[in-house]
Amino acid sequence: MDNFTYHAPTEVVFGKGAENDTGKMAAKYGASKVMLVYGGGSVIKSGLLDKVKASLNEAGVKYIEFGGAKPNPTLEHAEEGIDLAVHEQVDMIIGVGGGSSIDTAKAIAHGTANVDYPLWDIWTGKTALLRSMPVGAVLTIPAAGSEMSDSAVLTNEKLGKKQGINTDFNRCKFAIMNPEWCFTLPKYQLGAGITDIMMHTLERYFIPDYNCAMTDEIAEGLMRTVITNGLILMKDQNDYDAMAEIMWCSSLSHNNITGLGRPKDFSVHKLGHALSARYDITHGASLSAVWGSWAEYLYNYATDRFSQYARKVWHVQNSNDAQASREGILRTIDFFTMLGMPTSLSQLNVEITKKDLQLLALDATKDDTVKLTHIIPLGAKEVMDIYNAAM
Ligand code: NZQ
Ligand code: ZN
């Protein structure tokens, strides 16, 4: 087991009526005037935004609104938010929605606290991020895990690049989670979200040669819970208990608890981000489209991990490690299909040529300067092979 520091400081308010505590939480963490960041309008339609505003009024916290974060949120939109936040002198940013709204809120917080520096320089590490502002989340989709993660992701449309930044400044002070607000989700977004939750733990699981029994049990238990309750939601997405399980898994799958003691990988995310940046593909779909070929490419180098996954998560009985590994991979691909997700590039409904695959492979590996995965090093050539196999 590697050394690790575990710090997941977000205060979680979970369950029915949780949104009524937004004002109380904002005040507790020092807000006098907050910016509410949301997306394309689902939180207006559902009535959640009104509830959040009422709660802030009750707590005597002023607010302004900044809507329009789109899925795969953009740098440009976050920069508009920074201008507004600076002008209005807000002292806390609250994302109301999914990963796109919460990540935009995080970006606005970082930019507002560092107005003298371009946000993209902060994002890419050219300028060190030494301070930020408090961020809160009111979650409406179990998926990205941004409500507890140390991560935020933006797309720079001018450069055609989608990139994340990892820092403790990305940790929300509080996260408000009422599963009932997820009932209005389009089924495709729910399937994509469940895929992303599964993937955040899969991305931490397969690196061989580390003994992390407790972490494994947490990871395997989380994945079994996601599978069982994800399939219930595909039949009835108004099932409160199943939505509650999935929502809690969303937060735990990406707050680092399912990977402690093992290096962090996230290579499938690199392949997915390259696809989303060029074709604006829904995040979960960008992952399910390539995971199968990624796993087929790598399982022979980590059959102990892949076979353990198959046996502990999918209850595969096969005593041959290589065969069990493959059964686990096929069961996972079937699961993504049951969630309504694409499992190949051709199912993404965008035109991708072999030449495009080369560009994608260069994007995913930062022009072949970065090797992906701790299983075996994947450069641009190997990533290209994986994309090719996913066609
Ligand atoms: O924009 P609105 O109108 O709110 O509609 C959204 C959006 O169209 C809709 N939606 C969300 N909740 C709803 C709802 N519609 C009806 N009822 C509800 N209750 O769903 C669509 C997707 O929303 P989005 O916020 O994009 O979803 P998600 O949470 O999947 O976030 C995706 C973004 O997060 C990034 C992804 O790359 C992507 O940009 N990620 C962020 C991470 C992090 N910060 O830790 C980690 C992840 O790996 C991921 O990369
Ligand atoms: Zn993800």
CSV table of N, CA and C in Angstrom, one decimal, residues 6 8-15 139 141-149 174-180 182 193-194 197-198 200-201 218 221-223 225-226 229 233 240-258:
chain,number,residue,atom,x,y,z
A,6,TYR,N,-5.7,11.4,3.2
A,6,TYR,CA,-7.1,11.4,2.8
A,6,TYR,C,-7.8,12.6,3.5
A,8,ALA,N,-11.3,14.7,2.8
A,8,ALA,CA,-12.5,14.9,2.0
A,8,ALA,C,-13.4,15.8,2.9
A,9,PRO,N,-13.2,17.1,2.9
A,9,PRO,CA,-13.7,18.0,3.9
A,9,PRO,C,-15.2,18.5,3.7
A,10,THR,N,-15.8,18.0,2.6
A,10,THR,CA,-17.1,18.6,2.3
A,10,THR,C,-18.2,18.2,3.3
A,11,GLU,N,-19.0,19.1,3.8
A,11,GLU,CA,-20.1,18.8,4.7
A,11,GLU,C,-21.3,18.4,3.8
A,12,VAL,N,-21.8,17.2,4.0
A,12,VAL,CA,-22.8,16.7,3.1
A,12,VAL,C,-24.2,16.8,3.9
A,13,VAL,N,-25.1,17.4,3.2
A,13,VAL,CA,-26.5,17.4,3.7
A,13,VAL,C,-27.3,16.6,2.8
A,14,PHE,N,-27.8,15.4,3.2
A,14,PHE,CA,-28.3,14.4,2.3
A,14,PHE,C,-29.8,14.1,2.6
A,15,GLY,N,-30.6,14.0,1.6
A,15,GLY,CA,-32.0,13.5,1.8
A,15,GLY,C,-33.1,14.5,1.5
A,139,LEU,N,-26.8,19.5,-5.7
A,139,LEU,CA,-26.6,18.5,-6.8
A,139,LEU,C,-27.9,18.0,-7.4
A,141,ILE,N,-27.8,15.8,-10.3
A,141,ILE,CA,-27.5,14.6,-11.2
A,141,ILE,C,-26.4,13.8,-10.5
A,142,PRO,N,-26.6,12.5,-10.2
A,142,PRO,CA,-25.5,11.7,-9.7
A,142,PRO,C,-24.6,11.3,-10.9
A,143,ALA,N,-23.4,11.7,-10.9
A,143,ALA,CA,-22.5,11.5,-12.1
A,143,ALA,C,-21.1,11.9,-11.8
A,144,ALA,N,-20.7,13.1,-12.0
A,144,ALA,CA,-19.4,13.6,-12.0
A,144,ALA,C,-18.7,13.5,-10.7
A,145,GLY,N,-19.4,13.6,-9.6
A,145,GLY,CA,-18.8,13.5,-8.3
A,145,GLY,C,-18.2,14.8,-7.9
A,146,SER,N,-18.4,15.9,-8.7
A,146,SER,CA,-17.8,17.2,-8.4
A,146,SER,C,-18.1,17.7,-7.0
A,147,GLU,N,-19.3,17.3,-6.5
A,147,GLU,CA,-19.7,17.8,-5.2
A,147,GLU,C,-18.7,17.5,-4.1
A,148,MET,N,-17.9,16.4,-4.2
A,148,MET,CA,-16.9,16.1,-3.2
A,148,MET,C,-15.5,16.0,-3.7
A,149,SER,N,-15.4,16.1,-5.0
A,149,SER,CA,-14.0,15.8,-5.6
A,149,SER,C,-13.1,17.0,-5.5
A,174,PHE,N,-19.7,22.6,1.2
A,174,PHE,CA,-20.9,21.8,1.5
A,174,PHE,C,-21.5,21.3,0.2
A,175,ALA,N,-22.2,20.2,0.4
A,175,ALA,CA,-22.9,19.6,-0.8
A,175,ALA,C,-24.4,19.2,-0.3
A,176,ILE,N,-25.3,19.8,-1.0
A,176,ILE,CA,-26.7,19.5,-0.7
A,176,ILE,C,-27.2,18.5,-1.7
A,177,MET,N,-27.7,17.4,-1.1
A,177,MET,CA,-28.1,16.3,-2.1
A,177,MET,C,-29.5,15.7,-1.7
A,178,ASN,N,-30.5,16.0,-2.4
A,178,ASN,CA,-31.8,15.4,-2.3
A,178,ASN,C,-32.1,14.6,-3.5
A,179,PRO,N,-32.1,13.3,-3.4
A,179,PRO,CA,-32.3,12.4,-4.6
A,179,PRO,C,-33.6,12.7,-5.4
A,180,GLU,N,-34.6,13.3,-4.7
A,180,GLU,CA,-35.9,13.6,-5.4
A,180,GLU,C,-35.7,14.5,-6.6
A,182,CYS,N,-33.5,14.5,-8.7
A,182,CYS,CA,-33.0,13.7,-9.8
A,182,CYS,C,-34.0,13.0,-10.7
A,193,GLY,N,-24.6,9.3,-16.3
A,193,GLY,CA,-24.1,9.6,-15.0
A,193,GLY,C,-23.7,8.3,-14.2
A,194,ILE,N,-24.6,7.3,-14.3
A,194,ILE,CA,-24.2,6.0,-13.7
A,194,ILE,C,-22.9,5.4,-14.2
A,197,ILE,N,-20.0,7.2,-12.7
A,197,ILE,CA,-19.8,6.8,-11.3
A,197,ILE,C,-19.0,5.5,-11.3
A,198,MET,N,-19.5,4.6,-12.1
A,198,MET,CA,-18.8,3.3,-12.2
A,198,MET,C,-17.3,3.5,-12.6
A,200,HIS,N,-15.4,6.1,-12.3
A,200,HIS,CA,-14.4,6.8,-11.3
A,200,HIS,C,-13.8,5.7,-10.4
A,201,THR,N,-14.5,4.7,-10.1
A,201,THR,CA,-13.9,3.6,-9.3
A,201,THR,C,-13.1,2.6,-10.2
A,218,ILE,N,-14.1,-1.5,-0.3
A,218,ILE,CA,-14.9,-0.3,-0.5
A,218,ILE,C,-15.2,-0.2,-2.0
A,221,GLY,N,-17.6,-3.0,-3.2
A,221,GLY,CA,-19.0,-2.8,-2.6
A,221,GLY,C,-19.7,-1.6,-3.4
A,222,LEU,N,-18.9,-0.6,-3.6
A,222,LEU,CA,-19.5,0.6,-4.3
A,222,LEU,C,-20.0,0.1,-5.7
A,223,MET,N,-19.1,-0.6,-6.4
A,223,MET,CA,-19.5,-1.0,-7.8
A,223,MET,C,-20.7,-1.9,-7.8
A,225,THR,N,-23.1,-1.9,-5.7
A,225,THR,CA,-24.2,-1.1,-5.4
A,225,THR,C,-24.7,-0.3,-6.6
A,226,VAL,N,-23.7,0.2,-7.4
A,226,VAL,CA,-24.0,1.0,-8.6
A,226,VAL,C,-24.7,0.1,-9.6
A,229,ASN,N,-28.4,-0.9,-8.2
A,229,ASN,CA,-29.4,0.2,-8.2
A,229,ASN,C,-29.5,0.9,-9.5
A,233,LEU,N,-33.0,1.7,-11.5
A,233,LEU,CA,-33.4,3.0,-12.0
A,233,LEU,C,-33.7,3.0,-13.5
A,240,TYR,N,-37.0,6.1,-5.0
A,240,TYR,CA,-36.2,7.0,-4.2
A,240,TYR,C,-35.0,6.3,-3.6
A,241,ASP,N,-35.2,5.1,-3.1
A,241,ASP,CA,-34.0,4.4,-2.4
A,241,ASP,C,-32.9,4.1,-3.4
A,242,ALA,N,-33.3,3.7,-4.6
A,242,ALA,CA,-32.2,3.4,-5.6
A,242,ALA,C,-31.5,4.7,-6.0
A,243,MET,N,-32.3,5.8,-6.2
A,243,MET,CA,-31.6,7.0,-6.5
A,243,MET,C,-30.7,7.5,-5.4
A,244,ALA,N,-31.2,7.3,-4.2
A,244,ALA,CA,-30.4,7.7,-3.0
A,244,ALA,C,-29.0,7.0,-3.0
A,245,GLU,N,-29.1,5.7,-3.2
A,245,GLU,CA,-27.9,4.9,-3.3
A,245,GLU,C,-26.9,5.4,-4.4
A,246,ILE,N,-27.5,5.6,-5.5
A,246,ILE,CA,-26.7,6.0,-6.7
A,246,ILE,C,-26.1,7.4,-6.4
A,247,MET,N,-26.9,8.3,-5.8
A,247,MET,CA,-26.4,9.6,-5.5
A,247,MET,C,-25.2,9.6,-4.5
A,248,TRP,N,-25.3,8.8,-3.5
A,248,TRP,CA,-24.3,8.7,-2.5
A,248,TRP,C,-23.0,8.1,-3.2
A,249,CYS,N,-23.2,7.0,-4.0
A,249,CYS,CA,-22.1,6.4,-4.7
A,249,CYS,C,-21.4,7.5,-5.6
A,250,SER,N,-22.2,8.4,-6.2
A,250,SER,CA,-21.6,9.4,-7.1
A,250,SER,C,-20.5,10.2,-6.3
A,251,SER,N,-20.8,10.6,-5.1
A,251,SER,CA,-19.9,11.3,-4.3
A,251,SER,C,-18.7,10.5,-3.8
A,252,LEU,N,-19.0,9.3,-3.3
A,252,LEU,CA,-17.9,8.5,-2.8
A,252,LEU,C,-17.0,7.9,-3.9
A,253,SER,N,-17.5,7.7,-5.1
A,253,SER,CA,-16.7,7.2,-6.1
A,253,SER,C,-15.6,8.1,-6.6
A,254,HIS,N,-15.8,9.4,-6.3
A,254,HIS,CA,-14.8,10.4,-6.8
A,254,HIS,C,-14.2,11.3,-5.7
A,255,ASN,N,-14.4,10.9,-4.4
A,255,ASN,CA,-13.8,11.7,-3.4
A,255,ASN,C,-12.4,11.1,-2.9
A,256,ASN,N,-12.0,10.1,-3.7
A,256,ASN,CA,-10.7,9.4,-3.5
A,256,ASN,C,-10.8,8.2,-2.6
A,257,ILE,N,-11.9,7.9,-1.9
A,257,ILE,CA,-11.9,6.8,-0.9
A,257,ILE,C,-11.8,5.5,-1.6
A,258,THR,N,-12.2,5.4,-2.9
A,258,THR,CA,-12.1,4.1,-3.5
A,258,THR,C,-10.8,3.8,-4.2
